[in-house]
mmCIF file with all atom_site columns, C-alpha atoms in Angstrom:
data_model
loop_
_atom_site.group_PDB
_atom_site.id
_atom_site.type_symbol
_atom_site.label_atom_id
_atom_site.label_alt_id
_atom_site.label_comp_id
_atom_site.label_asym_id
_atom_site.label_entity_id
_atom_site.label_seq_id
_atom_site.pdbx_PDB_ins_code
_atom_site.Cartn_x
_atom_site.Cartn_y
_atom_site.Cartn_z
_atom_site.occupancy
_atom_site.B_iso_or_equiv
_atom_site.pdbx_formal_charge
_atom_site.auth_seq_id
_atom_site.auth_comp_id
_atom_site.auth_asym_id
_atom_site.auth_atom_id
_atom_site.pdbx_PDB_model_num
ATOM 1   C CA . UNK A 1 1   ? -39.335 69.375  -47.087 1.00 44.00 ? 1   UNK A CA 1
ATOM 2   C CA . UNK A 1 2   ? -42.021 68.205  -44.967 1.00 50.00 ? 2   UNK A CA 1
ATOM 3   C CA . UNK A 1 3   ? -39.497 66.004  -42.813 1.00 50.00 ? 3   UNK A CA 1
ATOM 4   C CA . UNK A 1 4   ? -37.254 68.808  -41.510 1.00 47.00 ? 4   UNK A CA 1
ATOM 5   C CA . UNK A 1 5   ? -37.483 69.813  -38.313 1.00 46.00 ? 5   UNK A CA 1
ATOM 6   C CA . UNK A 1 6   ? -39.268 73.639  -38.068 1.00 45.00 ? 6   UNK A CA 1
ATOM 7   C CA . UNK A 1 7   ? -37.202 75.739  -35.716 1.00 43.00 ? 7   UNK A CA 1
ATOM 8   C CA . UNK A 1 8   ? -38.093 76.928  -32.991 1.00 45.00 ? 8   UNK A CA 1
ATOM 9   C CA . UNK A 1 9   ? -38.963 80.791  -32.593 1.00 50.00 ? 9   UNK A CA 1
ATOM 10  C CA . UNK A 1 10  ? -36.207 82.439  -31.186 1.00 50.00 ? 10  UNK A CA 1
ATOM 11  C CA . UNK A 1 11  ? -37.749 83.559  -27.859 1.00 49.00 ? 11  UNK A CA 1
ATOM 12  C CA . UNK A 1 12  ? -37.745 79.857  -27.009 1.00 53.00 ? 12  UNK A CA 1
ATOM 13  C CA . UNK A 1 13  ? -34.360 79.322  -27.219 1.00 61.00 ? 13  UNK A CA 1
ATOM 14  C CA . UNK A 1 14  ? -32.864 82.579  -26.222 1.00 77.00 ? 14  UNK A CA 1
ATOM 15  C CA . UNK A 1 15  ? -32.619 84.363  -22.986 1.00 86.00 ? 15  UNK A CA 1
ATOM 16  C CA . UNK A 1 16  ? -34.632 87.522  -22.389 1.00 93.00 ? 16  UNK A CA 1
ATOM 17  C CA . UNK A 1 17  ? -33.108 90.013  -20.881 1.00 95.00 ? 17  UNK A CA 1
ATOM 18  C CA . UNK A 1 18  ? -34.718 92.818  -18.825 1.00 96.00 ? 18  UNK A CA 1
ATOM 19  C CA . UNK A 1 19  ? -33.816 95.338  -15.876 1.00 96.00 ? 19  UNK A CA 1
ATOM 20  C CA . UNK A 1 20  ? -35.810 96.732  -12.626 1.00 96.00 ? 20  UNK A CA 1
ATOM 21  C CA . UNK A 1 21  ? -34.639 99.458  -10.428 1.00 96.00 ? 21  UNK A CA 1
ATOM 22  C CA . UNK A 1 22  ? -35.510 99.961  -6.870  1.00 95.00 ? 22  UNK A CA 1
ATOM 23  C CA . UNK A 1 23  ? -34.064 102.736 -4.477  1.00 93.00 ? 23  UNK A CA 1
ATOM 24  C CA . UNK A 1 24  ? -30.308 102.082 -5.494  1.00 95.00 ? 24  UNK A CA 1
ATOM 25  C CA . UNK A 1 25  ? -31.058 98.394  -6.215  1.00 96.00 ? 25  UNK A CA 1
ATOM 26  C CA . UNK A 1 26  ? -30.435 97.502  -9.896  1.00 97.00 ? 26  UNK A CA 1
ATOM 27  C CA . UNK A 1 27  ? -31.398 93.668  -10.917 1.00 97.00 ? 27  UNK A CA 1
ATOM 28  C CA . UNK A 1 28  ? -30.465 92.038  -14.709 1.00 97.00 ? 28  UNK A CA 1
ATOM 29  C CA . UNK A 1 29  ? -32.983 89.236  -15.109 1.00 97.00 ? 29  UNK A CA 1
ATOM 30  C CA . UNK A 1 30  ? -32.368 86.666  -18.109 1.00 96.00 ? 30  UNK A CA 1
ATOM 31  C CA . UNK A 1 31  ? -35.531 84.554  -19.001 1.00 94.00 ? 31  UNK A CA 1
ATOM 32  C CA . UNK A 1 32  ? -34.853 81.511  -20.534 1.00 95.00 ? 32  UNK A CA 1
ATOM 33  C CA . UNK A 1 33  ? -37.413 78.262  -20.964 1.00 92.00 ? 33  UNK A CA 1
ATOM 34  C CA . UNK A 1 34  ? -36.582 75.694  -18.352 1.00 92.00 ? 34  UNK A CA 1
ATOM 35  C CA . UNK A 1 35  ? -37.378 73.868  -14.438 1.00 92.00 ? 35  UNK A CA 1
ATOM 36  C CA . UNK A 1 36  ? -38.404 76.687  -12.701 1.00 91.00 ? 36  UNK A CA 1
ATOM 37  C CA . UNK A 1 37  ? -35.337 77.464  -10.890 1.00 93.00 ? 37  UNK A CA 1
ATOM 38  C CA . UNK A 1 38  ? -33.868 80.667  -9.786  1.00 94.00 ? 38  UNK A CA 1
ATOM 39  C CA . UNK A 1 39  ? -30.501 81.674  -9.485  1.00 96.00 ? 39  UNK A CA 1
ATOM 40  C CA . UNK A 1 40  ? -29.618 85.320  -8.126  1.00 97.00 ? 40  UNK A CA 1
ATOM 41  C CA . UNK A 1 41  ? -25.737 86.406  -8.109  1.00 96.00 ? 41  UNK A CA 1
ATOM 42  C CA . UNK A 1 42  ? -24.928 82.504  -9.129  1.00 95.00 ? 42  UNK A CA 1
ATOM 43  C CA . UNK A 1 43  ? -26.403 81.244  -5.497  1.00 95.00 ? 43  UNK A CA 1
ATOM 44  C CA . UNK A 1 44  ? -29.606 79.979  -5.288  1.00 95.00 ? 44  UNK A CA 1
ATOM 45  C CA . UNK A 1 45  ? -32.897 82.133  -4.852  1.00 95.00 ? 45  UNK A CA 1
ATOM 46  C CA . UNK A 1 46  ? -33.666 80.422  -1.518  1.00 95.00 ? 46  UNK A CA 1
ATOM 47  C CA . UNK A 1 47  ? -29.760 80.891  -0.203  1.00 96.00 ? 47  UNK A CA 1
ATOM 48  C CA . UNK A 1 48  ? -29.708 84.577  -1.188  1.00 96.00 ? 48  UNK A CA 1
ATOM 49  C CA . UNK A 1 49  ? -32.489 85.532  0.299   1.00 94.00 ? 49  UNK A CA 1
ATOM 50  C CA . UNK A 1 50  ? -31.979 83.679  3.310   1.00 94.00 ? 50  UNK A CA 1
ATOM 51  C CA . UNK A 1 51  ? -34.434 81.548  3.375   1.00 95.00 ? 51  UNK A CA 1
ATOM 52  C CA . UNK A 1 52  ? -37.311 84.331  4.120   1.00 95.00 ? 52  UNK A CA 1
ATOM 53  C CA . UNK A 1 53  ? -40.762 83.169  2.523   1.00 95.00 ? 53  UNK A CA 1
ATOM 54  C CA . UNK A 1 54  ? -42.573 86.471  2.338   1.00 96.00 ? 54  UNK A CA 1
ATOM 55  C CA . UNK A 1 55  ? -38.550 87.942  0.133   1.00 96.00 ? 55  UNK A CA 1
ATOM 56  C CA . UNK A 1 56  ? -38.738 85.010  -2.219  1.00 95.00 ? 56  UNK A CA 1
ATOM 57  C CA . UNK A 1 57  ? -42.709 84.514  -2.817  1.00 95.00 ? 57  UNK A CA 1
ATOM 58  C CA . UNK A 1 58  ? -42.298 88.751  -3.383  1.00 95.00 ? 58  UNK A CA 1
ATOM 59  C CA . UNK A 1 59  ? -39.739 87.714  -6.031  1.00 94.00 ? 59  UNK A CA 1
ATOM 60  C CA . UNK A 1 60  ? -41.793 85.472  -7.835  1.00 94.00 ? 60  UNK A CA 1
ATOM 61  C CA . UNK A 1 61  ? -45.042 87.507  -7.227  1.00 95.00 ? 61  UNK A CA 1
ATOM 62  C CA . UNK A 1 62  ? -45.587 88.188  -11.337 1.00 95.00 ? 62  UNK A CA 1
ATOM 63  C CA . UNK A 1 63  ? -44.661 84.560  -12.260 1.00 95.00 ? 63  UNK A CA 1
ATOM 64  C CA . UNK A 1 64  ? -47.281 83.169  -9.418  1.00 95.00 ? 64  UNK A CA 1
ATOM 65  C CA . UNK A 1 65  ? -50.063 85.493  -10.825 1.00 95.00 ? 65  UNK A CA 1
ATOM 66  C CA . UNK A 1 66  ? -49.483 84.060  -13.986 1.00 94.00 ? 66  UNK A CA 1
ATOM 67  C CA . UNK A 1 67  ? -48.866 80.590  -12.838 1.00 94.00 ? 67  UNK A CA 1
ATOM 68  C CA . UNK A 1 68  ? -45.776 79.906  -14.717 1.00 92.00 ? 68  UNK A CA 1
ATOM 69  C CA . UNK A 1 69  ? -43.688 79.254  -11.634 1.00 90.00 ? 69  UNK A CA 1
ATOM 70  C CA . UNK A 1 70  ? -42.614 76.009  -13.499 1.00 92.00 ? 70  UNK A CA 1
ATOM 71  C CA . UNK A 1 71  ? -42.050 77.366  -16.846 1.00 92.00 ? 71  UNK A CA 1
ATOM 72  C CA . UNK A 1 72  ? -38.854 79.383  -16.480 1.00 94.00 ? 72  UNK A CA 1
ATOM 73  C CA . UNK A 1 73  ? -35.365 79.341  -15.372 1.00 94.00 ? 73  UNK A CA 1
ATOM 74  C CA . UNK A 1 74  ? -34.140 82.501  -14.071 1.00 95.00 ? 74  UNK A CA 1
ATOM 75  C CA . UNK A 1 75  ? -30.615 84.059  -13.447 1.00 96.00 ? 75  UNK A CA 1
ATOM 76  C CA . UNK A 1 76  ? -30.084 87.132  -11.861 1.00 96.00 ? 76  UNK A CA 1
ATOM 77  C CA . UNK A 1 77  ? -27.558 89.598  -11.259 1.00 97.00 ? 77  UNK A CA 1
ATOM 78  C CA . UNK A 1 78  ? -28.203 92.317  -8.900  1.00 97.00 ? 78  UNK A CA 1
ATOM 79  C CA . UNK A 1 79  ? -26.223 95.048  -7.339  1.00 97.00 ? 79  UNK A CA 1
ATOM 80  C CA . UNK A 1 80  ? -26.449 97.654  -4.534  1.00 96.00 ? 80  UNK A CA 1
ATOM 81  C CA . UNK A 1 81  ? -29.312 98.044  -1.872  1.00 94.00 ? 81  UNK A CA 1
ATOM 82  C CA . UNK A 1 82  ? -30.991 96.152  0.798   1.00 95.00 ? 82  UNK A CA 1
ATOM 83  C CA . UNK A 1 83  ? -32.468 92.960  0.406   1.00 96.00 ? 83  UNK A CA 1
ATOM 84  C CA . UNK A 1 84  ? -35.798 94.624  0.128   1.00 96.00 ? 84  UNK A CA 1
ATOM 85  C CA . UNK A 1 85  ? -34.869 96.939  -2.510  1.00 96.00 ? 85  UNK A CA 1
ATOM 86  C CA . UNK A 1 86  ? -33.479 94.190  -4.537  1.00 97.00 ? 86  UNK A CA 1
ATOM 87  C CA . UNK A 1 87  ? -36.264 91.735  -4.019  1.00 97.00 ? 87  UNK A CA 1
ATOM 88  C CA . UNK A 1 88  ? -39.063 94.760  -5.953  1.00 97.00 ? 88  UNK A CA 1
ATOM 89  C CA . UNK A 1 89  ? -36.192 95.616  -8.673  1.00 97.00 ? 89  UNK A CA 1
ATOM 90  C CA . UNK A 1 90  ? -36.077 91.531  -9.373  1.00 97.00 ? 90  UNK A CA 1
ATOM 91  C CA . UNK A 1 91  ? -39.970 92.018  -9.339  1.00 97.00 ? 91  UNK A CA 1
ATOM 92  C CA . UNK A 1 92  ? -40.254 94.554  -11.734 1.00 97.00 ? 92  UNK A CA 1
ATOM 93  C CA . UNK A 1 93  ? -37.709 93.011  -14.208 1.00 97.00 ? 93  UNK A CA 1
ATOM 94  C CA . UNK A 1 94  ? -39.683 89.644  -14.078 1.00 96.00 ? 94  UNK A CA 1
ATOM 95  C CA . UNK A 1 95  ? -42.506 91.405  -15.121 1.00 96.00 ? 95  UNK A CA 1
ATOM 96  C CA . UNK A 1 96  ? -40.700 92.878  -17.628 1.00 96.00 ? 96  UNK A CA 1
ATOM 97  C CA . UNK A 1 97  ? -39.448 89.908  -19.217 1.00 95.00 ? 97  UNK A CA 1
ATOM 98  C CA . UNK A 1 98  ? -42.662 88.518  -19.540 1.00 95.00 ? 98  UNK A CA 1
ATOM 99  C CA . UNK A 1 99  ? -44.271 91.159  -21.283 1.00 94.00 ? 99  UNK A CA 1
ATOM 100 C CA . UNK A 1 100 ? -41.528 91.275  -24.017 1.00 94.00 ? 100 UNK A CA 1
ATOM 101 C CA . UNK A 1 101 ? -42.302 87.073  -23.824 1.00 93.00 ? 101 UNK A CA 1
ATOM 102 C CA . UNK A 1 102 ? -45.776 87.239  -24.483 1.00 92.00 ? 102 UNK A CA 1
ATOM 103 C CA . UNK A 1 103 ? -47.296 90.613  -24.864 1.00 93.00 ? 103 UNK A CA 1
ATOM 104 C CA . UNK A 1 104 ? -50.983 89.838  -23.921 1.00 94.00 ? 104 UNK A CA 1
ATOM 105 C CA . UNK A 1 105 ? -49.475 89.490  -20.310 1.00 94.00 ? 105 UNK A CA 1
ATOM 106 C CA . UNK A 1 106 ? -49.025 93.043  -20.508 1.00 95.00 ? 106 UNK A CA 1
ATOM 107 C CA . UNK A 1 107 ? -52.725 93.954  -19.464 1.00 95.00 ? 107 UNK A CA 1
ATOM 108 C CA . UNK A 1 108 ? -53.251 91.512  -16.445 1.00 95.00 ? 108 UNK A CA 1
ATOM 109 C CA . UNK A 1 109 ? -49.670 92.633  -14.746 1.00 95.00 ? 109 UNK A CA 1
ATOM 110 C CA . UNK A 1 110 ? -50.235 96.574  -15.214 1.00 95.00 ? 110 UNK A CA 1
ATOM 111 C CA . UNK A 1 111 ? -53.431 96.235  -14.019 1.00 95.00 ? 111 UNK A CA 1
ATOM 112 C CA . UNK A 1 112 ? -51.937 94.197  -10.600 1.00 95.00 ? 112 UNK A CA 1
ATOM 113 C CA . UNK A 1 113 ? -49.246 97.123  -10.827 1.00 95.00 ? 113 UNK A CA 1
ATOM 114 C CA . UNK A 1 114 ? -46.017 94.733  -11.421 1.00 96.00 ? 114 UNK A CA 1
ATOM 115 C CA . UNK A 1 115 ? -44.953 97.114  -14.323 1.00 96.00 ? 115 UNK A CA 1
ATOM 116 C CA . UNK A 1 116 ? -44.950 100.242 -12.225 1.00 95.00 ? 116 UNK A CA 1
ATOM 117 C CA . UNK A 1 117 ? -41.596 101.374 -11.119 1.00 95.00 ? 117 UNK A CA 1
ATOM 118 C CA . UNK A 1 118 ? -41.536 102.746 -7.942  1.00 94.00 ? 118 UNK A CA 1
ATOM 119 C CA . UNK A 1 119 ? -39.722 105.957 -7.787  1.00 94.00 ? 119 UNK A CA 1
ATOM 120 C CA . UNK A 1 120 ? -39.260 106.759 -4.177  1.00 94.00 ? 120 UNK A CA 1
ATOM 121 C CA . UNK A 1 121 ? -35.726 107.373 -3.032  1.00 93.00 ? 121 UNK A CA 1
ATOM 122 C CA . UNK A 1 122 ? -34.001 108.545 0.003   1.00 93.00 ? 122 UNK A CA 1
ATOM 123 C CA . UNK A 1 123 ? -34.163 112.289 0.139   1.00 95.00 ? 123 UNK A CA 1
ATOM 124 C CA . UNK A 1 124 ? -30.843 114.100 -0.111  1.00 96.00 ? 124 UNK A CA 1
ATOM 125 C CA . UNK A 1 125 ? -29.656 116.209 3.374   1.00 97.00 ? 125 UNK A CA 1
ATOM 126 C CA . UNK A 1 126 ? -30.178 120.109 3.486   1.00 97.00 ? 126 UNK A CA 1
ATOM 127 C CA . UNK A 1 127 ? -27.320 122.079 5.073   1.00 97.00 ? 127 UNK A CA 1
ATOM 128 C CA . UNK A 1 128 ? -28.074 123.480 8.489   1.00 95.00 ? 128 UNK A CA 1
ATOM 129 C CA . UNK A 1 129 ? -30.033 119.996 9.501   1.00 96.00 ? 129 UNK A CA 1
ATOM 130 C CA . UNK A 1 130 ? -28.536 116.638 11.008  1.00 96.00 ? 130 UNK A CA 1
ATOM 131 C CA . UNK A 1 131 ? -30.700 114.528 8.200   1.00 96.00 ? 131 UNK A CA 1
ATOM 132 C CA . UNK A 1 132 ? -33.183 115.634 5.655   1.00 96.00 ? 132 UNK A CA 1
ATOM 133 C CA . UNK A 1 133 ? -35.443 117.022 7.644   1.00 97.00 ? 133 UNK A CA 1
ATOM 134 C CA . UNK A 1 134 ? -34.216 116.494 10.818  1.00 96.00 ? 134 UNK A CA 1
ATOM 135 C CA . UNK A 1 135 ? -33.271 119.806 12.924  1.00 95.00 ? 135 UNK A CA 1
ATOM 136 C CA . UNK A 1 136 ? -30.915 119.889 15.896  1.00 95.00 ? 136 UNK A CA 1
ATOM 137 C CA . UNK A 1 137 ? -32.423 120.408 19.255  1.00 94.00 ? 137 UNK A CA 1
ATOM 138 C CA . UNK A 1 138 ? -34.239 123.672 19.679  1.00 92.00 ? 138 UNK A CA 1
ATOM 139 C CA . UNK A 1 139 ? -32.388 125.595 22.962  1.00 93.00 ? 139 UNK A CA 1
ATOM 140 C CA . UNK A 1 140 ? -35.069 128.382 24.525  1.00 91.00 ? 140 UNK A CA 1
ATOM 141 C CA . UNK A 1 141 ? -32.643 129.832 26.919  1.00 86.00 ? 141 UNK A CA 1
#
């Protein structure tokens, strides 16, 4: 008995799964122990984002804080948005896959606001104006 091998507890070996929204942005992240690399849409992090620092370190933000950069390998699907929308709803689902990880990260990244979804969205057009709020040109005479 004491020779065999203990296994390993299951959030080792499997992939965590979590999502982030983001304006119309909506990013699957799966977690899984590895190299540190990061995949997004099967392309490379650096690719995807076009090679723009401040995108990719934004990305990462939660896994820099924590300084486990090195510790996971990432894979991402994401769908609909703007880069910039889909960089914060990668963000949030990082987060979020590190709290269900390890749960005592769950104090340090709400407190730095990484597990706050931000719910602003484009506001919807009213009838009688060219945009939301927008009114056609006022005519005196």
């Amino acid at each position: 008995m004491a020779n065999q091998k203990q296994s390993e507890p299951s959030f080792l070996t499997q992939a965590l799964t979590q999502t982030g929204r983001r304006k119309t942005s909506i990013a699957t992240v799966n977690l899984v122990r590895g190299k540190g690399e990061f995949f997004i849409n099967g392309i490379s992090a650096v690719e995807y984002m076009q090679h723009k620092a401040d995108l990719l370190f934004t990305m990462q933000e939660p896994l820099h804080f924590l300084n486990l950069t090195k510790d996971f390998t990432i894979t991402v699907k994401v769908k609909g948005g703007g880069l910039v929308g889909q960089v914060n709803a990668i963000k949030l689902a990082v987060a979020r896959a590190l709290c269900e990880f390890d749960a005592s990260y769950r104090s340090s990244l709400k407190l730095k606001g990484f597990l706050t979804r931000d719910p602003r969205c484009k506001e919807r057009k009213k009838y009688g104006l060219k945009k939301a709020r927008k009114a056609p040109q006022f005519s005196k005479r």
